mmCIF file of C-alpha atoms and ligand atoms in Angstrom:
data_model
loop_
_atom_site.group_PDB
_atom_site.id
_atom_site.type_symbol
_atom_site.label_atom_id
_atom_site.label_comp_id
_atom_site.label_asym_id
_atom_site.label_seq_id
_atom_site.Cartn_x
_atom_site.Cartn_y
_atom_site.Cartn_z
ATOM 1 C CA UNK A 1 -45.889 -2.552 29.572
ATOM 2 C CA UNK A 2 -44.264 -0.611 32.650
ATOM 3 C CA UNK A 3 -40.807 -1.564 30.879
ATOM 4 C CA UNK A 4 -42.056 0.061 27.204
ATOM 5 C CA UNK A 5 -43.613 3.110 28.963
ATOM 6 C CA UNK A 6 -40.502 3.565 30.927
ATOM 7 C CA UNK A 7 -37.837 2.687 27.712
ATOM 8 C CA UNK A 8 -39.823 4.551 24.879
ATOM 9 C CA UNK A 9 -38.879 7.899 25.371
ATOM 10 C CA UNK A 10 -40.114 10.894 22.889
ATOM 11 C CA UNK A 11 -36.497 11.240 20.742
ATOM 12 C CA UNK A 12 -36.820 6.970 20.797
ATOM 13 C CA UNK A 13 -40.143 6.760 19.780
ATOM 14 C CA UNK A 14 -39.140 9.575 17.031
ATOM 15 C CA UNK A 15 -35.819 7.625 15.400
ATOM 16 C CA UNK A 16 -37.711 4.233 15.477
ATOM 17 C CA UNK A 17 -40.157 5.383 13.186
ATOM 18 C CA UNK A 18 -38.266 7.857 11.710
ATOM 19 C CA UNK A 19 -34.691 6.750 11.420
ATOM 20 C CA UNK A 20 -32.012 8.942 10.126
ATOM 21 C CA UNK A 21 -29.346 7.904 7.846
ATOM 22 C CA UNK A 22 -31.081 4.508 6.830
ATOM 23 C CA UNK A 23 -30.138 2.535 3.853
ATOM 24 C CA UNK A 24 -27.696 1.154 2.363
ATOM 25 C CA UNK A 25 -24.635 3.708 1.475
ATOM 26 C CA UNK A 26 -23.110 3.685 -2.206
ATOM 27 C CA UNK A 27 -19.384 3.806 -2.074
ATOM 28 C CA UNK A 28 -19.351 2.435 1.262
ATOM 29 C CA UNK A 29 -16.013 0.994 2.070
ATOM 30 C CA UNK A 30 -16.809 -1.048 5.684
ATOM 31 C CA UNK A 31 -20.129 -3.173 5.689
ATOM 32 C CA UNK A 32 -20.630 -5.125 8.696
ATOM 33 C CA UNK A 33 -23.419 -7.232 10.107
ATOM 34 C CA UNK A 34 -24.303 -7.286 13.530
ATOM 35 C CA UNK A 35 -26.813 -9.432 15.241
ATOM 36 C CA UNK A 36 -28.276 -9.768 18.589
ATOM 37 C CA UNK A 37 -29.848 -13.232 19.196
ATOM 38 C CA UNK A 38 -31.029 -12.360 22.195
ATOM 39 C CA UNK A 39 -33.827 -10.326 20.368
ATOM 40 C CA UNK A 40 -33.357 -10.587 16.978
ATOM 41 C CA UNK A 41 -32.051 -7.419 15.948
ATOM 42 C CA UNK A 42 -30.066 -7.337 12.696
ATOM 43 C CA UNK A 43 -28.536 -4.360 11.354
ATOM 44 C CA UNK A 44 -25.540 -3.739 8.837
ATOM 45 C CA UNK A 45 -23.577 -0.190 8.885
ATOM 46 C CA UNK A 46 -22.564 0.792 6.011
ATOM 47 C CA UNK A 47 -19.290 3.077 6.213
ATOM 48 C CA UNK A 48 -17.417 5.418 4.300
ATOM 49 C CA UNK A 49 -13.963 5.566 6.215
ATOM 50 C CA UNK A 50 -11.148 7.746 4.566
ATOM 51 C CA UNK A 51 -7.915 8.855 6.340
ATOM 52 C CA UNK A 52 -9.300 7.513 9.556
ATOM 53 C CA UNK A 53 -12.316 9.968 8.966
ATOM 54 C CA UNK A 54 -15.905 8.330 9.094
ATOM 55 C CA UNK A 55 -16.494 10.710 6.213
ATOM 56 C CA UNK A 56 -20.545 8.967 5.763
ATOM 57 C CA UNK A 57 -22.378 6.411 7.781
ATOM 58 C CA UNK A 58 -25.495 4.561 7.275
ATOM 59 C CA UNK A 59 -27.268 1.584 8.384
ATOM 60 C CA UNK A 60 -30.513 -1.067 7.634
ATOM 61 C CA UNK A 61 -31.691 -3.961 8.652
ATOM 62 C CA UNK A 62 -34.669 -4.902 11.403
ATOM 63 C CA UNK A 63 -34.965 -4.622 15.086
ATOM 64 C CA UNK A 64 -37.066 -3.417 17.955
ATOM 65 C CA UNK A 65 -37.130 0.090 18.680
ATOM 66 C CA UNK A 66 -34.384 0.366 20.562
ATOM 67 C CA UNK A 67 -31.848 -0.933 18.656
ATOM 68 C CA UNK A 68 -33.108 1.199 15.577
ATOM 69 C CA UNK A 69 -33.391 4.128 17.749
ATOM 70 C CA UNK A 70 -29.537 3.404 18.751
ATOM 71 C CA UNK A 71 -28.560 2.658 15.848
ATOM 72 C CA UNK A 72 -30.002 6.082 14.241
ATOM 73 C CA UNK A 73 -29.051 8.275 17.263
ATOM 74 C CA UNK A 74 -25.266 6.641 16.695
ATOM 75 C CA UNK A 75 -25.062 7.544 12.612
ATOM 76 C CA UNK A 76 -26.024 11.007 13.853
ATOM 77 C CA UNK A 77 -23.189 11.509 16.338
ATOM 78 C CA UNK A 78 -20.439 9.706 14.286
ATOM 79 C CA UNK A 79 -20.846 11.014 11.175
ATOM 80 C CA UNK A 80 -17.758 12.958 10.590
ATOM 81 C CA UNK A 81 -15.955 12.047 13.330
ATOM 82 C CA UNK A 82 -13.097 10.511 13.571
ATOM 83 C CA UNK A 83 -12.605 6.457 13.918
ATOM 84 C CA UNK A 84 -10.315 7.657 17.512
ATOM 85 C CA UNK A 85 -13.322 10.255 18.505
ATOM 86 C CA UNK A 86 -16.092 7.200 17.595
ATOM 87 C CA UNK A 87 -14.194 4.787 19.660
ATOM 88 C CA UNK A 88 -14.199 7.314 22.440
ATOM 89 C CA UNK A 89 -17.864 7.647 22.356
ATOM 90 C CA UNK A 90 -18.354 4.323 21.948
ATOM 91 C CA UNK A 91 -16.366 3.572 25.754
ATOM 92 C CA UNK A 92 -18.708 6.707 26.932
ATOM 93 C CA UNK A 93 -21.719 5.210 25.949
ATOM 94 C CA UNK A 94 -21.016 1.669 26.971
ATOM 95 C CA UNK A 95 -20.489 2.922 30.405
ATOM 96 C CA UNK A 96 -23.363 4.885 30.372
ATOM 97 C CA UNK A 97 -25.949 1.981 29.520
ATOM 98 C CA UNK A 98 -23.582 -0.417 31.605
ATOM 99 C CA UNK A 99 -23.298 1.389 34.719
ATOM 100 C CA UNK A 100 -26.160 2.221 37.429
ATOM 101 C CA UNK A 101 -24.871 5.135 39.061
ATOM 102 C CA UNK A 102 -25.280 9.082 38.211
ATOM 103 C CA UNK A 103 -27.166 10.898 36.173
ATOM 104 C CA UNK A 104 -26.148 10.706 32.449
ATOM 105 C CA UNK A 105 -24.031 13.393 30.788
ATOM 106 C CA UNK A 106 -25.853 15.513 28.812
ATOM 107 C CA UNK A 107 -23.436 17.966 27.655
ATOM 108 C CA UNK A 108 -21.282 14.995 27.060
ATOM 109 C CA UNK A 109 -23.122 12.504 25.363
ATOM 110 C CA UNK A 110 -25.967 14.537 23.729
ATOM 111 C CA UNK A 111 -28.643 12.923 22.515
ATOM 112 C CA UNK A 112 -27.403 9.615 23.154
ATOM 113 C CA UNK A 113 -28.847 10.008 27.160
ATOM 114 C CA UNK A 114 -32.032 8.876 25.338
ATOM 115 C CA UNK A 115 -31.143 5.404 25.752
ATOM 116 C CA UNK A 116 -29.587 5.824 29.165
ATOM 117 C CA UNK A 117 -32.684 4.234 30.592
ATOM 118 C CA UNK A 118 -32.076 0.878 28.747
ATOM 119 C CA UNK A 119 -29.324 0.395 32.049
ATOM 120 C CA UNK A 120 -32.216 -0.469 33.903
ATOM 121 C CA UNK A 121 -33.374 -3.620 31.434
ATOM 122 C CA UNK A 122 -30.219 -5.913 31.037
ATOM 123 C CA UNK A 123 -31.615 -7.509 28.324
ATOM 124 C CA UNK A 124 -32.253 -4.134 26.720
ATOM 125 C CA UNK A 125 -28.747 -3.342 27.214
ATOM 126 C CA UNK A 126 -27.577 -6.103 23.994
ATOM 127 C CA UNK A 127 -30.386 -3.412 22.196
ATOM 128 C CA UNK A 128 -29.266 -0.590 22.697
ATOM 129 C CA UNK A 129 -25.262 -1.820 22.289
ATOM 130 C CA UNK A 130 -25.619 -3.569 19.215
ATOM 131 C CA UNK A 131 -25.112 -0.778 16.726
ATOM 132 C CA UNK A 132 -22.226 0.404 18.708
ATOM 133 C CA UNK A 133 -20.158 -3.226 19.084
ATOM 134 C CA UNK A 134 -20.478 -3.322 15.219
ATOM 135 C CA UNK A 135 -19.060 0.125 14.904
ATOM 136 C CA UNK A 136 -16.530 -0.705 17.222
ATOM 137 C CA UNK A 137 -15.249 -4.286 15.118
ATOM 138 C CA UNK A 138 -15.781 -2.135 11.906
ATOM 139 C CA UNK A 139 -12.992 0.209 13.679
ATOM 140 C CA UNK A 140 -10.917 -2.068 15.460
ATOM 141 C CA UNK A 141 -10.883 -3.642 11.454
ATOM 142 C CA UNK A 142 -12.766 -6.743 11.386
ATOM 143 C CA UNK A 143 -13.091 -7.572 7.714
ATOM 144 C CA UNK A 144 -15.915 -6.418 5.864
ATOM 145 C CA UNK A 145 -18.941 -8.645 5.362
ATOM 146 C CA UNK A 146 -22.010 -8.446 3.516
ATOM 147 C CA UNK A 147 -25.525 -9.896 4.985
ATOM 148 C CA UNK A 148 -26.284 -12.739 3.031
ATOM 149 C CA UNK A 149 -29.901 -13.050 4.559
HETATM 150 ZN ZN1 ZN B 201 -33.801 -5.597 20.536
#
């Protein structure tokens, strides 16, 4: 349980159980599905996208803590950003779960140094990364699919 003790940090504990910006999102305009075999993790964002704005963001779905933590953390820092500043955040974070050196970035990456620690679990890493790669194909303008689960 070292790993769980370690991982489960207070604000990760907090959006697992309590995750913000959950459900699905009328009048989204970008649904994707993303899915981490590794673990099982499935979650779908649900995006509102005008202008190159992400004007509302949501998600659902089922997965361990982590990836719901991630995913929750994520919808709170990309809501109203745009898709350029989310893809920039997206590289930020990536390296920061990816790479083992220095302390995380607070002032840069806010919250999202919560799941920092997941760098140390390389299976975690899929977690914790899963929200964001689905972001990032929603962006990059994958077409939209629906879960058909
Ligand atoms: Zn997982």
């Amino acid at each position: 349980m070292h790993e769980l003790k370690d991982l489960y940090q207070e604000v990760i504990v907090d959006h697992n159980r309590s995750p913000r910006n959950f459900g699905k999102l009328a009048g989204a305009n970008r649904v994707l599905e993303g899915y981490n075999p590794l673990c099982g993790d499935r979650l779908t964002l649900y995006l509102n996208v005008k202008d190159n704005k992400i004007e509302n963001i949501t998600f659902d779905g089922s997965g361990c803590a982590i990836s719901v933590a991630s995913a929750s953390l994520m919808t709170e820092t990309i809501k109203g950003k745009s898709t350029g500043e989310a893809e920039g955040i997206f590289h930020s974070f990536h390296d920061m779960v990816t790479t083992d050196s220095g302390e995380p970035d607070f002032d840069k990456m806010g919250k999202l140094v919560a799941i920092a620690g997941v760098r140390d679990y390389p299976t975690r890493v899929k977690c914790a990364t899963l929200c964001w790669h689905t972001l990032h194909s929603i962006i990059q303008g994958e077409r939209a699919s629906v879960s058909t689960e």
